Amino acid sequence: MSIQWFPGHMHLTRKAIAERVKSIDVVIEMLDARLPGSSANPLLGEMTGHKPTLKILNKQDMADPARTALWLAHYNAQKDTRAIALDASNTAPAKALVAESRELAPLRGGMAKPLRVLICGIPNVGKSTLINTLMGKRAAKTGDEAGVTRTEQRVALADDCYLFDTPGMLWPRIVVPESGYHLAASGAVGRNAYDDEVVALELIADLRRDYPALLAERYKLTLDAVAASTDDQLLEAVGRQRGALVAGGRVNMTKAAEQVIADFRSGLLGRITLETPEQFLAWLKAGKAADAERQRLKQERQAQRPTGRRPSHR
Ligand code: G4P
């Protein structure tokens, strides 16, 4: 099963974005430091005409510091790109983004040529929190439900620096299944787009591979038990440990799944990053190949259909 995700406000059209981007000097792309590859919009470069980009790995306080370092090095090696890691509620580092943006567009600045910065990011990544921190007040909403639309706003970060906020961006079909699961686990995807149990099992598989000690510690399991159990057995053990039981003493797997997801979102499992640049690039390659094959088969089927007749639905 793959997760597809098309909230209405993600459909700001390419044309509207291209129009807005014309007058922009720097694009700030906010990423979730726990899933940097998956939280990046694959169409962004194309939509923004490859403007200088500042990648912000937000929620770094919840991410694995060693993996954050890998992602920063990965992005800082890219052309016209800088990357910093942030906790959006932390004022001094947040203000560093103005200096970083100035370095990306050294010819802009001063009252005659103010620096214009566009900020974009998936729901729940922490945009409102960052804007509030930069403004020193509650300027924008914060909340934990994905898909809440805001109107576009402009914020003066300095006399000669303006930040434009986008309510939503066109999002393509998700071709990397892992990305769908990671986005759902992070809270970026509306609840109706995924099944808690499927997402929790994927999360457990990731944790078992990369963070078995954190899994063992949170749910009071031994490392041997984590290694010897299947993902389903682990989810059941979590449910038992957290008291998610139904009559007869059986585990309520949906409740257990909600618990694992909530623990990941709140950071109770520890500092976790679900993907490294290397893993993500491998998934992307496989996802694109599978997608190309799907498209090829679809075209083949269409070509085989007799012309002039609609396919029968019976
Ligand atoms: P959005 O505008 O991009 O949709 O996201 P928003 O700022 O509303 O942030 C979504 C949630 O993520 C909020 O939590 C917010 O506090 C939290 N958050 C944002 N940045 C960071 C960060 O750098 N580190 C951590 N640990 N959390 C961050 P919430 O529980 O939904 O709301 P609240 O009660 O905390 O306001």
Short mmCIF file of C-alpha atoms and ligand atoms in Angstrom, two decimals:
data_model
loop_
_atom_site.label_atom_id
_atom_site.label_comp_id
_atom_site.label_asym_id
_atom_site.label_seq_id
_atom_site.Cartn_x
_atom_site.Cartn_y
_atom_site.Cartn_z
CA MET A 1 0.00 0.00 0.00
CA SER A 2 1.35 3.44 -0.82
CA ILE A 3 0.19 6.74 0.65
CA GLN A 4 -1.10 9.39 -1.71
CA TRP A 5 -1.61 12.86 -0.51
CA PHE A 6 -3.37 15.71 -2.29
CA PRO A 7 -4.74 18.21 0.23
CA GLY A 8 -6.54 21.03 -1.56
CA HIS A 9 -4.18 23.74 -0.44
CA MET A 10 -1.23 21.82 -1.86
CA HIS A 11 -2.62 22.56 -5.29
CA LEU A 12 -1.46 26.12 -5.68
CA THR A 13 -0.78 25.90 -9.39
CA ARG A 14 2.59 25.92 -11.04
CA LYS A 15 1.63 29.16 -12.80
CA ALA A 16 0.77 30.97 -9.56
CA ILE A 17 4.01 29.83 -7.98
CA ALA A 18 6.07 30.80 -11.00
CA GLU A 19 4.45 34.25 -10.87
CA ARG A 20 5.20 34.72 -7.17
CA VAL A 21 8.76 33.42 -7.55
CA LYS A 22 9.65 36.01 -10.20
CA SER A 23 10.15 38.67 -7.56
CA ILE A 24 11.91 36.42 -5.05
CA ASP A 25 15.67 36.41 -4.37
CA VAL A 26 16.03 33.45 -2.03
CA VAL A 27 13.82 30.43 -1.35
CA ILE A 28 13.80 29.03 2.15
CA GLU A 29 12.78 25.40 2.12
CA MET A 30 11.80 24.16 5.55
CA LEU A 31 12.42 20.45 5.98
CA ASP A 32 11.71 18.13 8.85
CA ALA A 33 15.15 17.12 10.16
CA ARG A 34 13.74 13.68 11.01
CA LEU A 35 12.86 13.05 7.34
CA PRO A 36 14.71 15.60 5.21
CA GLY A 37 14.47 13.76 1.89
CA SER A 38 10.81 12.84 2.26
CA SER A 39 9.73 16.29 3.47
CA ALA A 40 11.30 18.00 0.45
CA ASN A 41 8.98 18.89 -2.40
CA PRO A 42 10.47 17.17 -5.48
CA LEU A 43 8.99 19.87 -7.74
CA LEU A 44 10.38 22.81 -5.81
CA GLY A 45 13.54 23.36 -7.90
CA GLU A 46 11.49 23.33 -11.08
CA MET A 47 8.82 25.63 -9.60
CA THR A 48 11.26 28.17 -8.22
CA GLY A 49 13.48 28.32 -11.29
CA HIS A 50 16.43 27.07 -9.23
CA LYS A 51 16.76 30.26 -7.16
CA PRO A 52 19.38 30.25 -4.38
CA THR A 53 17.96 28.08 -1.64
CA LEU A 54 18.38 27.94 2.10
CA LYS A 55 17.41 24.54 3.47
CA ILE A 56 16.32 24.62 7.08
CA LEU A 57 16.41 21.29 8.85
CA ASN A 58 13.82 22.10 11.47
CA LYS A 59 12.99 20.14 14.63
CA GLN A 60 16.68 19.31 14.94
CA ASP A 61 16.08 18.93 18.68
CA MET A 62 14.10 15.75 17.87
CA ALA A 63 16.46 14.46 15.16
CA ASP A 64 19.57 12.29 15.39
CA PRO A 65 22.53 14.77 15.46
CA ALA A 66 24.87 12.43 13.54
CA ARG A 67 22.36 12.10 10.71
CA THR A 68 21.59 15.83 10.73
CA ALA A 69 25.32 16.39 10.12
CA LEU A 70 25.16 14.03 7.11
CA TRP A 71 22.20 15.88 5.63
CA LEU A 72 23.79 19.31 6.17
CA ALA A 73 26.96 18.16 4.38
CA HIS A 74 24.81 16.68 1.59
CA TYR A 75 22.93 19.95 0.99
CA ASN A 76 25.88 22.28 1.53
CA ALA A 77 27.68 20.47 -1.30
CA GLN A 78 24.91 21.52 -3.72
CA LYS A 79 25.15 24.56 -5.96
CA ASP A 80 23.56 27.82 -4.72
CA THR A 81 22.41 26.03 -1.58
CA ARG A 82 23.10 26.49 2.10
CA ALA A 83 21.69 24.42 4.90
CA ILE A 84 21.26 25.03 8.61
CA ALA A 85 19.62 23.02 11.37
CA LEU A 86 17.16 24.74 13.69
CA ASP A 87 14.74 24.42 16.51
CA ALA A 88 12.15 26.90 15.25
CA SER A 89 11.34 28.24 18.70
CA ASN A 90 14.95 29.15 19.44
CA THR A 91 15.33 32.86 18.71
CA ALA A 92 19.04 33.56 18.11
CA PRO A 93 19.64 30.69 15.61
CA ALA A 94 16.36 31.49 13.85
CA LYS A 95 17.57 35.03 13.25
CA ALA A 96 20.71 33.58 11.62
CA LEU A 97 18.60 32.77 8.61
CA VAL A 98 18.53 36.45 7.61
CA ALA A 99 22.34 36.49 7.49
CA GLU A 100 22.36 33.21 5.54
CA SER A 101 19.84 34.59 3.05
CA ARG A 102 21.91 37.73 2.55
CA GLU A 103 24.92 35.59 1.70
CA LEU A 104 22.89 33.70 -0.89
CA ALA A 105 21.86 36.94 -2.60
CA PRO A 106 24.78 39.32 -1.99
CA LEU A 107 23.61 41.81 -4.60
CA ARG A 108 20.33 42.46 -2.80
CA GLY A 109 19.77 44.55 0.33
CA GLY A 110 19.31 48.20 1.24
CA MET A 111 16.06 50.14 0.89
CA ALA A 112 16.31 50.38 -2.92
CA LYS A 113 16.74 46.63 -3.44
CA PRO A 114 15.21 44.86 -0.44
CA LEU A 115 15.90 41.18 -0.09
CA ARG A 116 12.77 39.12 -0.78
CA VAL A 117 12.62 35.65 0.66
CA LEU A 118 9.95 33.02 0.05
CA ILE A 119 9.43 30.37 2.71
CA CYS A 120 7.86 27.03 1.90
CA GLY A 121 7.39 23.72 3.61
CA ILE A 122 4.95 20.90 4.19
CA PRO A 123 2.20 21.22 6.82
CA ASN A 124 3.39 20.81 10.42
CA VAL A 125 7.06 21.36 9.56
CA GLY A 126 7.17 24.40 11.86
CA LYS A 127 6.73 27.39 9.53
CA SER A 128 4.31 29.24 11.81
CA THR A 129 6.52 28.60 14.82
CA LEU A 130 9.54 29.97 12.98
CA ILE A 131 7.67 33.05 11.75
CA ASN A 132 6.39 33.66 15.30
CA THR A 133 9.91 33.34 16.66
CA LEU A 134 11.27 35.74 14.05
CA MET A 135 8.50 38.22 14.82
CA GLY A 136 8.83 37.81 18.58
CA LYS A 137 5.06 37.29 18.88
CA ARG A 138 2.23 35.08 17.77
CA ALA A 139 1.97 36.20 14.17
CA ALA A 140 0.74 32.96 12.65
CA LYS A 141 -1.23 29.97 13.81
CA THR A 142 0.39 26.86 15.16
CA GLY A 143 -1.41 23.59 15.51
CA ASP A 144 -0.98 19.88 15.10
CA GLU A 145 -3.52 19.08 12.39
CA ALA A 146 -2.19 18.86 8.85
CA GLY A 147 -4.10 20.65 6.14
CA VAL A 148 -5.10 23.90 7.86
CA THR A 149 -4.91 26.64 5.25
CA ARG A 150 -3.60 30.11 5.96
CA THR A 151 -3.67 33.17 3.79
CA GLU A 152 -0.41 34.34 2.30
CA GLN A 153 1.44 36.82 4.45
CA ARG A 154 4.44 39.12 4.23
CA VAL A 155 6.64 39.66 7.23
CA ALA A 156 9.39 42.30 7.54
CA LEU A 157 12.46 40.59 8.98
CA ALA A 158 14.53 43.78 8.70
CA ASP A 159 14.03 47.19 7.08
CA ASP A 160 15.40 45.75 3.85
CA CYS A 161 14.36 42.10 4.11
CA TYR A 162 10.87 40.65 3.56
CA LEU A 163 9.71 37.12 4.10
CA PHE A 164 6.77 35.85 2.01
CA ASP A 165 4.86 32.87 3.33
CA THR A 166 3.11 30.48 0.96
CA PRO A 167 -0.10 28.77 2.06
CA GLY A 168 0.60 25.70 -0.06
CA MET A 169 2.57 24.23 -2.89
CA LEU A 170 1.79 21.85 -5.70
CA TRP A 171 2.79 18.35 -4.60
CA PRO A 172 3.49 15.53 -7.04
CA ARG A 173 2.48 11.91 -6.75
CA ILE A 174 4.59 10.24 -4.07
CA VAL A 175 6.76 7.74 -5.94
CA VAL A 176 8.87 6.70 -2.94
CA PRO A 177 6.69 4.50 -0.69
CA GLU A 178 9.04 5.08 2.28
CA SER A 179 8.39 8.82 1.95
CA GLY A 180 4.66 8.29 2.28
CA TYR A 181 5.13 6.37 5.52
CA HIS A 182 7.61 8.87 6.93
CA LEU A 183 5.39 11.84 6.08
CA ALA A 184 2.44 10.11 7.73
CA ALA A 185 4.51 9.23 10.83
CA SER A 186 5.62 12.85 11.16
CA GLY A 187 2.06 14.23 11.11
CA ALA A 188 2.37 16.00 7.76
CA VAL A 189 -0.36 13.93 6.09
CA GLY A 190 -4.05 14.26 6.97
CA ARG A 191 -5.31 11.33 9.06
CA ASN A 192 -7.68 10.06 6.40
CA ALA A 193 -4.84 9.38 3.97
CA TYR A 194 -3.26 6.53 5.89
CA ASP A 195 -3.82 3.56 8.13
CA ASP A 196 -2.24 3.87 11.60
CA GLU A 197 -1.31 0.21 11.77
CA VAL A 198 0.48 0.18 8.41
CA VAL A 199 2.42 3.35 9.27
CA ALA A 200 3.33 2.10 12.77
CA LEU A 201 4.60 -1.20 11.37
CA GLU A 202 6.82 0.66 8.90
CA LEU A 203 8.04 2.89 11.72
CA ILE A 204 8.83 -0.15 13.86
CA ALA A 205 10.73 -1.72 10.93
CA ASP A 206 12.81 1.48 10.58
CA LEU A 207 13.48 1.65 14.31
CA ARG A 208 14.38 -2.02 14.53
CA ARG A 209 16.94 -1.54 11.76
CA ASP A 210 18.46 1.76 12.90
CA TYR A 211 17.53 2.42 16.54
CA PRO A 212 16.86 -0.93 18.27
CA ALA A 213 18.13 0.34 21.64
CA LEU A 214 15.61 3.23 21.66
CA LEU A 215 12.78 0.85 20.83
CA ALA A 216 13.87 -1.53 23.60
CA GLU A 217 14.21 1.26 26.13
CA ARG A 218 10.87 2.95 25.51
CA TYR A 219 8.83 -0.25 25.60
CA LYS A 220 10.87 -2.09 28.24
CA LEU A 221 11.99 -4.89 25.93
CA THR A 222 15.34 -6.63 25.72
CA LEU A 223 17.54 -6.06 22.68
CA ASP A 224 17.34 -9.81 22.02
CA ALA A 225 13.54 -9.63 21.98
CA VAL A 226 13.65 -6.71 19.53
CA ALA A 227 16.00 -8.64 17.24
CA ALA A 228 14.05 -11.92 17.44
CA SER A 229 10.50 -10.55 16.97
CA THR A 230 8.65 -9.70 13.79
CA ASP A 231 7.30 -6.16 13.37
CA ASP A 232 3.79 -7.42 14.16
CA GLN A 233 5.00 -9.11 17.33
CA LEU A 234 6.75 -5.90 18.36
CA LEU A 235 3.62 -3.84 17.82
CA GLU A 236 1.72 -6.34 19.93
CA ALA A 237 4.39 -6.11 22.65
CA VAL A 238 4.05 -2.31 22.61
CA GLY A 239 0.27 -2.61 23.03
CA ARG A 240 0.69 -5.00 25.93
CA GLN A 241 3.28 -2.81 27.60
CA ARG A 242 1.17 0.34 27.21
CA GLY A 243 -2.05 -1.40 28.31
CA ALA A 244 -3.81 -1.11 24.95
CA LEU A 245 -5.98 -4.17 25.55
CA VAL A 246 -9.51 -5.22 24.67
CA ALA A 247 -11.82 -7.66 26.47
CA GLY A 248 -10.21 -11.07 26.72
CA GLY A 249 -6.75 -9.56 27.13
CA ARG A 250 -6.07 -9.26 23.40
CA VAL A 251 -4.08 -6.26 22.17
CA ASN A 252 -5.92 -3.46 20.41
CA MET A 253 -3.49 -3.11 17.50
CA THR A 254 -4.94 0.23 16.35
CA LYS A 255 -4.39 1.75 19.80
CA ALA A 256 -0.87 0.26 19.93
CA ALA A 257 -0.16 1.78 16.51
CA GLU A 258 -1.44 5.20 17.63
CA GLN A 259 0.85 4.96 20.65
CA VAL A 260 4.00 4.27 18.57
CA ILE A 261 3.18 7.12 16.19
CA ALA A 262 2.43 9.53 19.07
CA ASP A 263 5.69 8.57 20.80
CA PHE A 264 7.65 9.26 17.63
CA ARG A 265 5.92 12.61 17.04
CA SER A 266 6.46 13.83 20.58
CA GLY A 267 10.08 12.71 20.73
CA LEU A 268 9.43 10.21 23.55
CA LEU A 269 11.22 7.50 21.59
CA GLY A 270 14.36 9.61 21.52
CA ARG A 271 16.19 11.55 18.83
CA ILE A 272 15.46 9.78 15.58
CA THR A 273 16.05 10.48 11.90
CA LEU A 274 14.25 8.05 9.62
CA GLU A 275 16.53 8.42 6.60
CA THR A 276 20.12 9.17 5.60
CA PRO A 277 20.97 10.87 2.28
CA GLU A 278 22.34 7.55 1.02
CA GLN A 279 19.21 5.57 1.95
CA PHE A 280 16.91 8.22 0.54
CA LEU A 281 18.74 8.42 -2.80
CA ALA A 282 18.54 4.62 -3.14
CA TRP A 283 14.77 4.67 -2.39
CA LEU A 284 14.29 7.50 -4.85
CA LYS A 285 16.08 5.59 -7.60
CA ALA A 286 14.00 2.46 -6.93
CA GLY A 287 10.78 4.51 -6.66
CA LYS A 288 11.40 6.26 -9.98
CA ALA A 289 12.23 2.95 -11.71
CA ALA A 290 9.02 1.33 -10.35
CA ASP A 291 7.00 4.37 -11.40
CA ALA A 292 8.48 4.33 -14.92
CA GLU A 293 7.59 0.63 -15.19
CA ARG A 294 4.02 1.33 -14.01
CA GLN A 295 3.66 4.08 -16.62
CA ARG A 296 5.07 1.80 -19.34
CA LEU A 297 2.60 -0.99 -18.48
CA LYS A 298 -0.27 1.50 -18.41
CA GLN A 299 0.63 2.78 -21.86
CA GLU A 300 0.96 -0.77 -23.12
CA ARG A 301 -2.53 -1.61 -21.83
CA GLN A 302 -3.96 1.53 -23.40
CA ALA A 303 -2.32 0.72 -26.73
CA GLN A 304 -3.82 -2.80 -26.65
CA ARG A 305 -7.38 -1.53 -26.11
CA PRO A 306 -9.50 -1.68 -29.28
CA THR A 307 -9.92 1.85 -30.60
CA GLY A 308 -13.31 3.55 -30.53
CA ARG A 309 -14.63 1.38 -27.72
CA ARG A 310 -14.81 2.34 -24.07
CA PRO A 311 -13.45 -0.25 -21.62
CA SER A 312 -16.22 -2.38 -20.14
CA HIS A 313 -16.80 -1.96 -16.42
CA ARG A 314 -18.60 -5.24 -16.04
P1 G4P B 1 3.31 24.67 10.28
O1 G4P B 1 3.02 26.13 10.44
O2 G4P B 1 4.46 24.41 9.37
O3 G4P B 1 2.12 23.85 9.91
O4 G4P B 1 3.81 24.09 11.71
P2 G4P B 1 3.70 24.72 13.16
O5 G4P B 1 4.59 25.89 13.31
O6 G4P B 1 2.26 24.88 13.50
O7 G4P B 1 4.35 23.54 14.02
C1 G4P B 1 3.74 22.25 14.11
C2 G4P B 1 4.13 21.62 15.44
O8 G4P B 1 5.56 21.41 15.47
C3 G4P B 1 3.83 22.48 16.66
O9 G4P B 1 3.56 21.60 17.75
C4 G4P B 1 5.14 23.15 16.96
O10 G4P B 1 5.27 23.54 18.33
C5 G4P B 1 6.12 22.04 16.63
N1 G4P B 1 7.46 22.56 16.24
C6 G4P B 1 7.74 23.48 15.32
N2 G4P B 1 9.06 23.66 15.22
C7 G4P B 1 9.62 22.82 16.11
C8 G4P B 1 10.98 22.52 16.46
O11 G4P B 1 11.95 23.03 15.90
N3 G4P B 1 11.16 21.56 17.41
C9 G4P B 1 10.12 20.93 18.01
N4 G4P B 1 10.39 20.01 18.95
N5 G4P B 1 8.83 21.17 17.70
C10 G4P B 1 8.59 22.11 16.75
P3 G4P B 1 2.12 21.36 18.26
O12 G4P B 1 2.20 20.41 19.39
O13 G4P B 1 1.28 21.00 17.12
O14 G4P B 1 1.67 22.79 18.75
P4 G4P B 1 2.16 23.64 20.04
O15 G4P B 1 1.17 23.27 21.07
O16 G4P B 1 3.56 23.21 20.38
O17 G4P B 1 2.07 25.04 19.55
#
